[in-house]
Coordinates of C-alpha atoms in Angstrom, one line a residue:
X1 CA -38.6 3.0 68.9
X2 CA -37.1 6.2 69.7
X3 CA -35.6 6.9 66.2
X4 CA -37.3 6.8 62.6
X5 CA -35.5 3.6 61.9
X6 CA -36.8 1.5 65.3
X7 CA -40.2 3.0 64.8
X8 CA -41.1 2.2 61.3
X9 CA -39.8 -1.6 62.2
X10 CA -42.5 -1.7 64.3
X11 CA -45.2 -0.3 62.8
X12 CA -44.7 -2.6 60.1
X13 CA -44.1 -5.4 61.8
X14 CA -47.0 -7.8 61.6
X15 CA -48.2 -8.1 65.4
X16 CA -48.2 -11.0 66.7
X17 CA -51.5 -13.5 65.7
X18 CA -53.0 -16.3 68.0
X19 CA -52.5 -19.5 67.0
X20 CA -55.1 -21.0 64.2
X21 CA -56.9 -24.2 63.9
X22 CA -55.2 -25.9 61.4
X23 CA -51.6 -24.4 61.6
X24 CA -48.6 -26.2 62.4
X25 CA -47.7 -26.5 65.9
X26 CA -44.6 -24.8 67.0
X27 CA -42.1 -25.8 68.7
X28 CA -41.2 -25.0 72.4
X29 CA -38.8 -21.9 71.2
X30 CA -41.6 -20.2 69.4
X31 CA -44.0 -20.7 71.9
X32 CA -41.9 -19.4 74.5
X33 CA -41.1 -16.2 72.8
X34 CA -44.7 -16.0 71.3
X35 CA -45.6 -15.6 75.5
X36 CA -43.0 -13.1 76.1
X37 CA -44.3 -11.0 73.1
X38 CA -47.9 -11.7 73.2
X39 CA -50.7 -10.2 71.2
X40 CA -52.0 -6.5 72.0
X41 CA -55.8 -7.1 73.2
X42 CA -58.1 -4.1 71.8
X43 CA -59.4 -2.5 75.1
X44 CA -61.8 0.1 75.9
X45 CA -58.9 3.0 76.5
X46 CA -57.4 1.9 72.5
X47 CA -60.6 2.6 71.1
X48 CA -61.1 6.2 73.2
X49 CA -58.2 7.3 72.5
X50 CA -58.0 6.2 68.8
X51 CA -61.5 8.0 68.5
X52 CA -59.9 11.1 69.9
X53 CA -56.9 10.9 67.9
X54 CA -58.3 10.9 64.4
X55 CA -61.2 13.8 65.5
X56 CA -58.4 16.2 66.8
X57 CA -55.8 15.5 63.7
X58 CA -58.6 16.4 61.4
X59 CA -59.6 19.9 63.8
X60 CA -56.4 20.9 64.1
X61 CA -55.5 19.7 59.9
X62 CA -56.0 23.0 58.4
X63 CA -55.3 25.0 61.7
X64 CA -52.4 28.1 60.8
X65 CA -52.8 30.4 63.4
X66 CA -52.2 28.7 66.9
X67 CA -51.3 25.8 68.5
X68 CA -53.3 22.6 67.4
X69 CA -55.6 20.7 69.9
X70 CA -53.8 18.2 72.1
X71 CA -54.4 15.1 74.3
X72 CA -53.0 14.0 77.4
X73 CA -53.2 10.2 78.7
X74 CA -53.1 10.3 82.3
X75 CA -53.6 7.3 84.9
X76 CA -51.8 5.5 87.1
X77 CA -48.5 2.8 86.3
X78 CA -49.0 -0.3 84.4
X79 CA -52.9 0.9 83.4
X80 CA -51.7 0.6 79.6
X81 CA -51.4 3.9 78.6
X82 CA -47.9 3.4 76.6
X83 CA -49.9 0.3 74.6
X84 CA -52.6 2.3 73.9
X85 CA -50.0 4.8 72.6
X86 CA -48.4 3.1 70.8
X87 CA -51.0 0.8 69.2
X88 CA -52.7 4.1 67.9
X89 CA -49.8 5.4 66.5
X90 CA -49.0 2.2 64.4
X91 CA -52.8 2.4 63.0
X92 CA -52.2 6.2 61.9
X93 CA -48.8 5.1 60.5
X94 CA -50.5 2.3 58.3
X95 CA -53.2 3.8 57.4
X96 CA -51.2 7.0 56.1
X97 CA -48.9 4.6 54.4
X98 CA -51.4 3.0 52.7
X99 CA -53.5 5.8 51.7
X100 CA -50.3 7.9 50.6
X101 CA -47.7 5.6 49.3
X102 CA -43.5 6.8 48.9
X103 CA -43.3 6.6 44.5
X104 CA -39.5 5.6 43.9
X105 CA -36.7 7.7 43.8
X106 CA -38.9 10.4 46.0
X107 CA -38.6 11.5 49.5
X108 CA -39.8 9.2 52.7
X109 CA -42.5 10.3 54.4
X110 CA -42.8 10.1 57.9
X111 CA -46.5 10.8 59.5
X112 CA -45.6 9.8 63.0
X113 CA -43.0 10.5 65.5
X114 CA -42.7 8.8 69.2
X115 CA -40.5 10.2 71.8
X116 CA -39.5 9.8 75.3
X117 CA -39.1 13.1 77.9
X118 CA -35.4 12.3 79.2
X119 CA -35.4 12.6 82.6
X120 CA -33.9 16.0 83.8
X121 CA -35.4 17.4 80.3
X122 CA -34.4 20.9 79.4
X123 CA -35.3 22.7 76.8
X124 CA -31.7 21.4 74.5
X125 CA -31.9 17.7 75.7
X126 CA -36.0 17.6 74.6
X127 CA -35.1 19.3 71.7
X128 CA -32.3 17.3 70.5
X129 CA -34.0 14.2 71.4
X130 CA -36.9 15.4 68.6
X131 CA -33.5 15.5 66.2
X132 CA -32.2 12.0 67.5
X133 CA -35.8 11.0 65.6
X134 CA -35.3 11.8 62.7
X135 CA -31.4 12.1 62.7
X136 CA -30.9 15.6 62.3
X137 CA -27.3 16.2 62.3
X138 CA -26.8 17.8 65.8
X139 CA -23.4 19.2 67.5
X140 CA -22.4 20.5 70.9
X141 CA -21.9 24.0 69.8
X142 CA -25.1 24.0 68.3
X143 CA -27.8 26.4 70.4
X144 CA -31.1 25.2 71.5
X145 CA -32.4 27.4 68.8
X146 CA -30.6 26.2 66.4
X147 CA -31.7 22.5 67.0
X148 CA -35.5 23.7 67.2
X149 CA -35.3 25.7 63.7
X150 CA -33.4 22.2 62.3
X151 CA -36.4 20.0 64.0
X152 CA -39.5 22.4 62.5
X153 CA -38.1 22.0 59.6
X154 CA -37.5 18.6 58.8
X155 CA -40.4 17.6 60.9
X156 CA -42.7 19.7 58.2
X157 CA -40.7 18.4 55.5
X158 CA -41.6 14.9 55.7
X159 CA -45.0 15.1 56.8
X160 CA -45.4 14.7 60.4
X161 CA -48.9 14.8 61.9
X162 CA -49.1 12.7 64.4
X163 CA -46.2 13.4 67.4
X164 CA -46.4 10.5 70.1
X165 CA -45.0 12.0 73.7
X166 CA -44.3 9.4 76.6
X167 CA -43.6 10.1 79.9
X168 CA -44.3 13.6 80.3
X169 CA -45.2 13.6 84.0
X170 CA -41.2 13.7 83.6
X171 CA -41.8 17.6 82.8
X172 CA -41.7 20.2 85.7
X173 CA -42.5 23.5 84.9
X174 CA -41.7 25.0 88.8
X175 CA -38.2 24.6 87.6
X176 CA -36.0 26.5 85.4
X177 CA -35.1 24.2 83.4
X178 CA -38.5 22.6 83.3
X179 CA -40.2 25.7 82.5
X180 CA -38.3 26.2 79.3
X181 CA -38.8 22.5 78.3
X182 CA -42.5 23.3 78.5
X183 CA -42.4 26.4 76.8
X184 CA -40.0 24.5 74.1
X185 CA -43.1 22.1 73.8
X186 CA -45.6 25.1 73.3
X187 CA -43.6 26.9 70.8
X188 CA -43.0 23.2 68.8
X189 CA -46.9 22.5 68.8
X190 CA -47.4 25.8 67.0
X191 CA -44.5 25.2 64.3
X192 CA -44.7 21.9 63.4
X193 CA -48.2 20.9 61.4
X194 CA -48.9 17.7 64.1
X195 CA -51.1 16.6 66.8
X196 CA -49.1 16.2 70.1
X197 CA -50.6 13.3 72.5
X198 CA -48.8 12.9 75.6
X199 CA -49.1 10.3 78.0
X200 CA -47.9 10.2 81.7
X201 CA -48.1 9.2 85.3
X202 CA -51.1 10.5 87.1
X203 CA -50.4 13.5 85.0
X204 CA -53.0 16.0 86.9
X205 CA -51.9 15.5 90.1
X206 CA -48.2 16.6 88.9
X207 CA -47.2 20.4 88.7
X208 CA -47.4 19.8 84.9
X209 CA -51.0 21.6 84.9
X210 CA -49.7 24.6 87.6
X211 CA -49.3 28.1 87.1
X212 CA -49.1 30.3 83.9
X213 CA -47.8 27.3 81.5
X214 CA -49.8 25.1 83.3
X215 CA -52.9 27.1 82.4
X216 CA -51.8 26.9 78.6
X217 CA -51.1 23.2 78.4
X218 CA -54.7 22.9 80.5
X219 CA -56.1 25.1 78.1
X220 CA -55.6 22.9 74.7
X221 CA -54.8 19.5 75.7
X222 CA -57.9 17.0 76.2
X223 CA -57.7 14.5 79.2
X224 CA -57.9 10.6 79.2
X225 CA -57.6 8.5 81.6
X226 CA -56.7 5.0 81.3
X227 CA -57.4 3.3 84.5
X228 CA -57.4 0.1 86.2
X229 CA -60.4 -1.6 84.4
X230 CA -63.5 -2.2 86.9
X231 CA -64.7 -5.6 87.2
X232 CA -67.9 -4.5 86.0
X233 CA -69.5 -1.5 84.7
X234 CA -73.5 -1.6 84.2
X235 CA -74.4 -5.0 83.3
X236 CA -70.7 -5.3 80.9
X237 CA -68.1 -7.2 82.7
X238 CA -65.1 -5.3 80.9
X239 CA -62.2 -7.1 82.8
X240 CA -63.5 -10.6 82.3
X241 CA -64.0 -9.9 78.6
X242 CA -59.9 -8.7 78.6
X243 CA -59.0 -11.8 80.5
X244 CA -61.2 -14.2 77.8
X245 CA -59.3 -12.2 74.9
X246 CA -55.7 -13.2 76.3
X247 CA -57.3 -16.5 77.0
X248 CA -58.2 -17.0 73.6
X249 CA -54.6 -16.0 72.4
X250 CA -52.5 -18.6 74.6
X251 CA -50.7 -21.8 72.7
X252 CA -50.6 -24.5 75.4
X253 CA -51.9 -27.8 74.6
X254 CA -53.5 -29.0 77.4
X255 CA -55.0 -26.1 78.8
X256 CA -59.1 -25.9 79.2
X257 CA -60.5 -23.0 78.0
X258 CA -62.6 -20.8 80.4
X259 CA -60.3 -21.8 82.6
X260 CA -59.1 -18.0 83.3
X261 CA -63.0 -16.4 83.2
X262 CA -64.0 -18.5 85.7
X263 CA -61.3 -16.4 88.0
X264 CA -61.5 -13.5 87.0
X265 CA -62.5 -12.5 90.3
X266 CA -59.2 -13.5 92.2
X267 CA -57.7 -12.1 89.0
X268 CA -58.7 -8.4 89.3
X269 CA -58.1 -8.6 92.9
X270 CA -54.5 -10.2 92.3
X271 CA -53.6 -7.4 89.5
X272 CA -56.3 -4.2 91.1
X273 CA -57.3 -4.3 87.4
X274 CA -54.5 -3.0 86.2
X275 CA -53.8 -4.3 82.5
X276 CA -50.6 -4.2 82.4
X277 CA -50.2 -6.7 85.6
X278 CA -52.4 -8.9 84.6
X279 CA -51.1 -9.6 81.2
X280 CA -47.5 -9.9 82.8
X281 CA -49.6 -12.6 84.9
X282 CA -50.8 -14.2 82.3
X283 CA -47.6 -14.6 80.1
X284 CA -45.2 -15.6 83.1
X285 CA -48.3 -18.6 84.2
X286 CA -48.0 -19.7 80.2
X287 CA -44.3 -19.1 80.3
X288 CA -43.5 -21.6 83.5
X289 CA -46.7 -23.9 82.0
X290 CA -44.5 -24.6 79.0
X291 CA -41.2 -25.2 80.6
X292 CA -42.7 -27.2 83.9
X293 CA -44.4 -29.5 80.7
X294 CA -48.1 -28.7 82.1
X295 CA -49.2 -26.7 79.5
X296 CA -51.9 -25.4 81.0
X297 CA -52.5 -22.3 83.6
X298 CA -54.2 -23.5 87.0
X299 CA -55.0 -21.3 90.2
X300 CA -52.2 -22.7 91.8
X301 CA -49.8 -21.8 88.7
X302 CA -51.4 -17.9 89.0
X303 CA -50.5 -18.2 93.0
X304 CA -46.9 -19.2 92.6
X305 CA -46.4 -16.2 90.6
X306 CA -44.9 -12.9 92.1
X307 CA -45.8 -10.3 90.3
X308 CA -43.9 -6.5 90.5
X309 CA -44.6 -4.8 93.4
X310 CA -47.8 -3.0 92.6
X311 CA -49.5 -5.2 92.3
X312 CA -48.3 -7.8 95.1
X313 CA -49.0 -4.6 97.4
X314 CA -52.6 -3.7 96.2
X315 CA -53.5 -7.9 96.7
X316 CA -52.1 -7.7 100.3
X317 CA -54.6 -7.9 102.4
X318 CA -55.2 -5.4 105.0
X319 CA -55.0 -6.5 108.7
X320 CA -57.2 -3.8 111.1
X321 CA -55.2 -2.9 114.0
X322 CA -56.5 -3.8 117.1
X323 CA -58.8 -1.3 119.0
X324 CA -57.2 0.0 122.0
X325 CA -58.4 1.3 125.0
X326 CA -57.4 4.2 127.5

């Protein structure tokens, strides 16, 4: 999704949709690749950050002077931060679409822009991958400069306002190199007419938000966090709502619904209510349902699962050391 082409093929994909009373069952295949896909469940950190997204593109819309507001998505791995991303950025890239359609025979328009921070980055390689985006024609003799005019350019020329960054926690401005990545960053947010969100590991423990440029990026860039979801929070019970909404999605015959709620408990302590665990848990039990011929998930399905190392460390359970005397 790193190039114009990948991301408007998914944006316009249709996701994927839950099976409907009625509809025609498929076959083993589709099911199985239905699983590995699976549907994007609307949680609490998509609507935030969606929320933020179109208040900041509409402050910063008319802004000439100085750089535009930002946002930063911080939290830990596998809180679904990238999702939430990139689930916002396919809603701004619909709605433009639809609110500002291409006539024939003119110029495409391009409102949003996802990129990854190559690891390493320096000023040329961040630069050249905002060319690889849009294809800008770029050679080795080229100067950074030279890529960074090309990129403001083309970048303003067909309408970018929405610029996606992932894995910025990548970015380390005590270095040489990374200091002029950052300042690449700066000088792009006040060329090019957009609304920078960035999203990264843990982001404010990282020297991303040290010293001078730290200060700067501090200074203009909102923070979100997108944490483990808590298994309750006032009288809402946020985690068992997420696990009844993938639930609700599967397509296995035999399995009882309310099944999954009814452990949500074990669940959260299994995946430390981390999203992105638990819907790997939840595809790999409907995954080996389907090909074992069950077809539905059971606790002991959930407990033959090993799930990536994250997780399988935060379910661990701690043994106490025993006392010792002198």
């Amino acid at each position: 999704m790193t190039t114009w082409q990948g991301w408007q093929h998914f944006a316009t994909t249709p996701p994927l949709a839950p099976p409907q009373p009625g509809d025609a069952p498929r076959s083993t295949e589709e099911r199985l690749a239905y699983h590995s896909a699976f549907v994007t469940v609307r949680t609490p950190a998509i609507d935030t950050l969606a929320r933020q997204v179109r208040t900041l593109m509409v402050l910063g819309g008319h802004q000439q002077t100085t750089a535009r507001p930002s946002l930063i998505v911080t939290g830990p791995a596998a809180a679904g931060k990238t999702t939430a991303l990139l689930e916002v950025g396919r809603t701004c890239h619909l709605a433009h679409t639809r609110k500002n359609p291409t006539p024939p025979g003119h110029a495409r328009q391009v409102p949003v822009a996802y990129l990854l921070v190559p690891p390493g980055a320096t000023a040329k390689t961040l630069a050249t991958e905002f060319a690889r985006y849009l294809g800008i024609p770029v050679t080795t003799r080229m100067t950074q400069a030279q890529i960074t005019s090309a990129v403001c350019h083309t970048y303003t020329a067909v309408g970018v306002r929405l610029v996606l960054i992932d894995e910025i926690h990548r970015l380390n401005p005590r270095t040489t190199t990374g200091a002029e990545a950052a300042d690449l960053l700066k000088d792009l947010t006040e060329r090019i007419k957009a609304t920078f969100v960035y999203t990264g590991i843990d982001v404010a423990a990282t020297p991303l938000f040290a010293g001078v440029r730290g200060a700067q990026l501090a200074g203009r860039a909102s923070l979100i966090t997108c944490g483990p979801l808590p298994a309750r929070h006032g009288t809402r019970q946020p985690f068992t709502d997420l696990i009844t909404d993938m639930e609700t999605a599967l397509d296995l015959a035999q399995h009882t619904p309310g099944t999954l709620p009814r452990h949500a408990a074990y669940l959260h302590q299994r995946t430390a209510g981390r999203i992105g665990s638990l819907a790997r848990l939840i595809r790999q039990a409907a995954i080996t349902a389907i090909c074992d011929g069950t077809e539905r998930i059971t606790k002991k399905t959930l407990d033959a699962i090993q799930l990536d190392h994250l997780a399988e460390e935060a379910s661990r359970p701690r043994t106490c050391r025993p006392a010792t005397t002198a």
